[in-house]
Amino acid sequence: MAGQNYGAKLGDRVRQSFYSAAAMSAAVMVALTLLCRIAPDAMVRFFNADAGVVAFGSEYLRIISWTFVASGMVFVSSSVFQGMGNTLPPLGSSSLRLLLFALPAYVLSRQPGFEMRHVWYLSVASVTIQLGLNLWLLHREFARKLPPRATLDAQPAPAET
């Protein structure tokens, strides 16, 4: 939708496509986040009943679920960039996320007392940073490539006599 509206030079509809897709994505991801926060044990137990696996998997779901909304928004914003014909900004933010995740994860893995949860929290942080960067870049792209938002010229109503 964003690409079609961009091609038709309908800037407000491009923006609305993003806002609508972002709202739908956020709604689905919030529901999944809540499910992972409320019943992670049952979700893991569906695949494996071993107590150690359930404990490990449940902790993973509880932590990583904090990335769901941000990940959904990253996908939506990246898709809007694609529709507008510029895939370099989300490529850059993805590359930055990889660096912000992989390098510290490697360093953390070499530290005494390292636990997998440290990597999961690092993932939450890197996705959050990627989301912030994607949204900033998209806002900049909208300002550069789309006409300003239509403004309504509010006129006072004529006085009744």
PDB file of C-alpha atoms in Angstrom:
ATOM      1  CA  MET A   1       0.000   0.000   0.000  1.00  0.00           C
ATOM      2  CA  ALA A   2       2.717   2.466   0.907  1.00  0.00           C
ATOM      3  CA  GLY A   3       4.480   1.857  -2.405  1.00  0.00           C
ATOM      4  CA  GLN A   4       1.322   2.330  -4.462  1.00  0.00           C
ATOM      5  CA  ASN A   5       0.463   5.512  -2.606  1.00  0.00           C
ATOM      6  CA  TYR A   6       4.030   6.759  -2.927  1.00  0.00           C
ATOM      7  CA  GLY A   7       3.936   6.145  -6.674  1.00  0.00           C
ATOM      8  CA  ALA A   8       0.642   8.032  -6.869  1.00  0.00           C
ATOM      9  CA  LYS A   9       2.263  10.918  -4.930  1.00  0.00           C
ATOM     10  CA  LEU A  10      -0.250  10.615  -2.089  1.00  0.00           C
ATOM     11  CA  GLY A  11       2.003  11.478   0.839  1.00  0.00           C
ATOM     12  CA  ASP A  12      -0.701  11.491   3.478  1.00  0.00           C
ATOM     13  CA  ARG A  13      -1.781   8.012   2.415  1.00  0.00           C
ATOM     14  CA  VAL A  14       1.819   6.758   2.612  1.00  0.00           C
ATOM     15  CA  ARG A  15       1.986   8.039   6.176  1.00  0.00           C
ATOM     16  CA  GLN A  16      -1.407   6.546   6.984  1.00  0.00           C
ATOM     17  CA  SER A  17      -0.316   3.196   5.525  1.00  0.00           C
ATOM     18  CA  PHE A  18       2.605   3.205   7.944  1.00  0.00           C
ATOM     19  CA  TYR A  19       0.483   4.210  10.946  1.00  0.00           C
ATOM     20  CA  SER A  20      -2.183   1.608  10.166  1.00  0.00           C
ATOM     21  CA  ALA A  21       0.324  -1.194   9.606  1.00  0.00           C
ATOM     22  CA  ALA A  22       2.240  -0.166  12.741  1.00  0.00           C
ATOM     23  CA  ALA A  23      -0.960  -0.245  14.815  1.00  0.00           C
ATOM     24  CA  MET A  24      -1.923  -3.689  13.493  1.00  0.00           C
ATOM     25  CA  SER A  25       1.573  -5.030  14.065  1.00  0.00           C
ATOM     26  CA  ALA A  26       1.708  -3.592  17.568  1.00  0.00           C
ATOM     27  CA  ALA A  27      -1.676  -5.112  18.462  1.00  0.00           C
ATOM     28  CA  VAL A  28      -0.614  -8.597  17.357  1.00  0.00           C
ATOM     29  CA  MET A  29       2.785  -8.300  19.000  1.00  0.00           C
ATOM     30  CA  VAL A  30       1.352  -7.025  22.280  1.00  0.00           C
ATOM     31  CA  ALA A  31      -0.950 -10.054  22.353  1.00  0.00           C
ATOM     32  CA  LEU A  32       1.996 -12.389  21.725  1.00  0.00           C
ATOM     33  CA  THR A  33       4.072 -10.575  24.340  1.00  0.00           C
ATOM     34  CA  LEU A  34       1.314 -10.995  26.909  1.00  0.00           C
ATOM     35  CA  LEU A  35       1.007 -14.682  26.056  1.00  0.00           C
ATOM     36  CA  CYS A  36       4.748 -15.153  26.527  1.00  0.00           C
ATOM     37  CA  ARG A  37       4.666 -13.221  29.790  1.00  0.00           C
ATOM     38  CA  ILE A  38       1.606 -15.032  31.195  1.00  0.00           C
ATOM     39  CA  ALA A  39       2.054 -18.630  30.061  1.00  0.00           C
ATOM     40  CA  PRO A  40       5.623 -19.278  28.914  1.00  0.00           C
ATOM     41  CA  ASP A  41       5.800 -22.592  30.806  1.00  0.00           C
ATOM     42  CA  ALA A  42       2.802 -24.017  28.967  1.00  0.00           C
ATOM     43  CA  MET A  43       4.157 -22.868  25.623  1.00  0.00           C
ATOM     44  CA  VAL A  44       7.516 -24.590  26.165  1.00  0.00           C
ATOM     45  CA  ARG A  45       5.936 -27.665  27.763  1.00  0.00           C
ATOM     46  CA  PHE A  46       3.942 -28.155  24.537  1.00  0.00           C
ATOM     47  CA  PHE A  47       7.257 -29.089  22.886  1.00  0.00           C
ATOM     48  CA  ASN A  48       9.229 -30.569  25.782  1.00  0.00           C
ATOM     49  CA  ALA A  49       8.177 -31.507  29.320  1.00  0.00           C
ATOM     50  CA  ASP A  50      11.691 -31.691  30.792  1.00  0.00           C
ATOM     51  CA  ALA A  51      11.797 -29.335  33.798  1.00  0.00           C
ATOM     52  CA  GLY A  52      15.184 -27.876  32.839  1.00  0.00           C
ATOM     53  CA  VAL A  53      14.078 -27.194  29.284  1.00  0.00           C
ATOM     54  CA  VAL A  54      10.840 -25.621  30.495  1.00  0.00           C
ATOM     55  CA  ALA A  55      12.686 -23.359  32.952  1.00  0.00           C
ATOM     56  CA  PHE A  56      15.270 -22.285  30.365  1.00  0.00           C
ATOM     57  CA  GLY A  57      12.728 -21.792  27.583  1.00  0.00           C
ATOM     58  CA  SER A  58      10.324 -19.921  29.839  1.00  0.00           C
ATOM     59  CA  GLU A  59      12.987 -17.470  30.913  1.00  0.00           C
ATOM     60  CA  TYR A  60      13.936 -16.962  27.276  1.00  0.00           C
ATOM     61  CA  LEU A  61      10.322 -16.234  26.288  1.00  0.00           C
ATOM     62  CA  ARG A  62       9.818 -13.844  29.200  1.00  0.00           C
ATOM     63  CA  ILE A  63      12.891 -11.811  28.261  1.00  0.00           C
ATOM     64  CA  ILE A  64      12.809 -11.949  24.473  1.00  0.00           C
ATOM     65  CA  SER A  65       9.084 -11.136  24.368  1.00  0.00           C
ATOM     66  CA  TRP A  66      10.066  -7.548  25.165  1.00  0.00           C
ATOM     67  CA  THR A  67      11.413  -7.361  21.592  1.00  0.00           C
ATOM     68  CA  PHE A  68       8.192  -8.404  19.865  1.00  0.00           C
ATOM     69  CA  VAL A  69       6.567  -4.991  19.450  1.00  0.00           C
ATOM     70  CA  ALA A  70       9.857  -3.382  18.428  1.00  0.00           C
ATOM     71  CA  SER A  71      10.573  -6.176  15.928  1.00  0.00           C
ATOM     72  CA  GLY A  72       7.145  -5.792  14.374  1.00  0.00           C
ATOM     73  CA  MET A  73       7.637  -2.054  14.047  1.00  0.00           C
ATOM     74  CA  VAL A  74      11.073  -2.597  12.487  1.00  0.00           C
ATOM     75  CA  PHE A  75       9.507  -4.867   9.852  1.00  0.00           C
ATOM     76  CA  VAL A  76       6.751  -2.353   9.133  1.00  0.00           C
ATOM     77  CA  SER A  77       9.107   0.605   8.834  1.00  0.00           C
ATOM     78  CA  SER A  78      11.489  -1.404   6.646  1.00  0.00           C
ATOM     79  CA  SER A  79       8.579  -2.317   4.377  1.00  0.00           C
ATOM     80  CA  VAL A  80       7.586   1.337   4.034  1.00  0.00           C
ATOM     81  CA  PHE A  81      11.160   2.204   3.099  1.00  0.00           C
ATOM     82  CA  GLN A  82      11.014  -0.521   0.465  1.00  0.00           C
ATOM     83  CA  GLY A  83       7.726   0.865  -0.849  1.00  0.00           C
ATOM     84  CA  MET A  84       9.346   4.284  -1.142  1.00  0.00           C
ATOM     85  CA  GLY A  85      12.269   2.804  -3.072  1.00  0.00           C
ATOM     86  CA  ASN A  86      15.006   3.307  -0.489  1.00  0.00           C
ATOM     87  CA  THR A  87      16.209   0.181   1.280  1.00  0.00           C
ATOM     88  CA  LEU A  88      19.529   1.624   2.455  1.00  0.00           C
ATOM     89  CA  PRO A  89      18.319   3.176   5.744  1.00  0.00           C
ATOM     90  CA  PRO A  90      16.880  -0.078   7.147  1.00  0.00           C
ATOM     91  CA  LEU A  91      19.938  -1.950   5.861  1.00  0.00           C
ATOM     92  CA  GLY A  92      22.087   0.474   7.816  1.00  0.00           C
ATOM     93  CA  SER A  93      20.021   0.132  10.982  1.00  0.00           C
ATOM     94  CA  SER A  94      20.092  -3.668  10.669  1.00  0.00           C
ATOM     95  CA  SER A  95      23.859  -3.580  10.249  1.00  0.00           C
ATOM     96  CA  LEU A  96      24.197  -1.362  13.292  1.00  0.00           C
ATOM     97  CA  ARG A  97      21.994  -3.724  15.290  1.00  0.00           C
ATOM     98  CA  LEU A  98      24.175  -6.645  14.261  1.00  0.00           C
ATOM     99  CA  LEU A  99      27.278  -4.807  15.457  1.00  0.00           C
ATOM    100  CA  LEU A 100      25.593  -3.686  18.686  1.00  0.00           C
ATOM    101  CA  PHE A 101      24.566  -7.269  19.338  1.00  0.00           C
ATOM    102  CA  ALA A 102      27.336  -9.503  18.021  1.00  0.00           C
ATOM    103  CA  LEU A 103      30.393  -7.695  19.321  1.00  0.00           C
ATOM    104  CA  PRO A 104      29.136  -7.229  22.897  1.00  0.00           C
ATOM    105  CA  ALA A 105      27.730 -10.801  22.892  1.00  0.00           C
ATOM    106  CA  TYR A 106      31.169 -12.117  21.992  1.00  0.00           C
ATOM    107  CA  VAL A 107      32.808 -10.066  24.737  1.00  0.00           C
ATOM    108  CA  LEU A 108      30.148 -11.101  27.273  1.00  0.00           C
ATOM    109  CA  SER A 109      30.559 -14.774  26.384  1.00  0.00           C
ATOM    110  CA  ARG A 110      34.224 -14.568  27.386  1.00  0.00           C
ATOM    111  CA  GLN A 111      33.494 -13.118  30.839  1.00  0.00           C
ATOM    112  CA  PRO A 112      33.380 -15.195  34.020  1.00  0.00           C
ATOM    113  CA  GLY A 113      29.818 -15.674  35.184  1.00  0.00           C
ATOM    114  CA  PHE A 114      28.428 -15.417  31.660  1.00  0.00           C
ATOM    115  CA  GLU A 115      24.815 -16.579  31.316  1.00  0.00           C
ATOM    116  CA  MET A 116      22.604 -16.790  28.237  1.00  0.00           C
ATOM    117  CA  ARG A 117      20.199 -14.277  29.751  1.00  0.00           C
ATOM    118  CA  HIS A 118      22.878 -11.633  29.225  1.00  0.00           C
ATOM    119  CA  VAL A 119      22.654 -12.239  25.472  1.00  0.00           C
ATOM    120  CA  TRP A 120      18.866 -12.089  25.590  1.00  0.00           C
ATOM    121  CA  TYR A 121      18.920  -8.732  27.372  1.00  0.00           C
ATOM    122  CA  LEU A 122      21.471  -7.525  24.852  1.00  0.00           C
ATOM    123  CA  SER A 123      19.061  -8.532  22.103  1.00  0.00           C
ATOM    124  CA  VAL A 124      16.289  -6.489  23.728  1.00  0.00           C
ATOM    125  CA  ALA A 125      18.582  -3.452  23.857  1.00  0.00           C
ATOM    126  CA  SER A 126      19.808  -3.800  20.267  1.00  0.00           C
ATOM    127  CA  VAL A 127      16.299  -4.217  18.827  1.00  0.00           C
ATOM    128  CA  THR A 128      15.109  -1.184  20.789  1.00  0.00           C
ATOM    129  CA  ILE A 129      17.965   0.905  19.388  1.00  0.00           C
ATOM    130  CA  GLN A 130      17.232  -0.373  15.881  1.00  0.00           C
ATOM    131  CA  LEU A 131      13.587   0.608  16.253  1.00  0.00           C
ATOM    132  CA  GLY A 132      14.483   4.111  17.404  1.00  0.00           C
ATOM    133  CA  LEU A 133      16.887   4.550  14.509  1.00  0.00           C
ATOM    134  CA  ASN A 134      14.390   3.161  11.959  1.00  0.00           C
ATOM    135  CA  LEU A 135      11.647   5.495  13.166  1.00  0.00           C
ATOM    136  CA  TRP A 136      13.968   8.497  13.078  1.00  0.00           C
ATOM    137  CA  LEU A 137      15.157   7.582   9.574  1.00  0.00           C
ATOM    138  CA  LEU A 138      11.573   7.033   8.390  1.00  0.00           C
ATOM    139  CA  HIS A 139      10.504  10.401   9.791  1.00  0.00           C
ATOM    140  CA  ARG A 140      13.418  11.971   7.896  1.00  0.00           C
ATOM    141  CA  GLU A 141      12.469  10.072   4.724  1.00  0.00           C
ATOM    142  CA  PHE A 142       8.874  11.270   4.993  1.00  0.00           C
ATOM    143  CA  ALA A 143      10.078  14.866   5.366  1.00  0.00           C
ATOM    144  CA  ARG A 144      12.423  14.558   2.372  1.00  0.00           C
ATOM    145  CA  LYS A 145      10.239  12.652  -0.082  1.00  0.00           C
ATOM    146  CA  LEU A 146       6.633  13.410   0.823  1.00  0.00           C
ATOM    147  CA  PRO A 147       4.784  16.687   0.538  1.00  0.00           C
ATOM    148  CA  PRO A 148       3.977  18.338   3.859  1.00  0.00           C
ATOM    149  CA  ARG A 149       0.834  17.137   5.533  1.00  0.00           C
ATOM    150  CA  ALA A 150      -2.310  18.801   4.334  1.00  0.00           C
ATOM    151  CA  THR A 151      -3.374  21.474   6.762  1.00  0.00           C
ATOM    152  CA  LEU A 152      -6.886  22.602   7.351  1.00  0.00           C
ATOM    153  CA  ASP A 153      -7.442  26.320   7.217  1.00  0.00           C
ATOM    154  CA  ALA A 154      -9.755  26.802  10.136  1.00  0.00           C
ATOM    155  CA  GLN A 155     -12.078  29.714   9.660  1.00  0.00           C
ATOM    156  CA  PRO A 156     -14.336  31.005  12.386  1.00  0.00           C
ATOM    157  CA  ALA A 157     -17.980  30.249  11.845  1.00  0.00           C
ATOM    158  CA  PRO A 158     -20.021  33.277  10.823  1.00  0.00           C
ATOM    159  CA  ALA A 159     -21.735  34.928  13.768  1.00  0.00           C
ATOM    160  CA  GLU A 160     -25.423  34.221  14.002  1.00  0.00           C
ATOM    161  CA  THR A 161     -27.626  37.231  14.044  1.00  0.00           C
TER     162      THR A 161
END
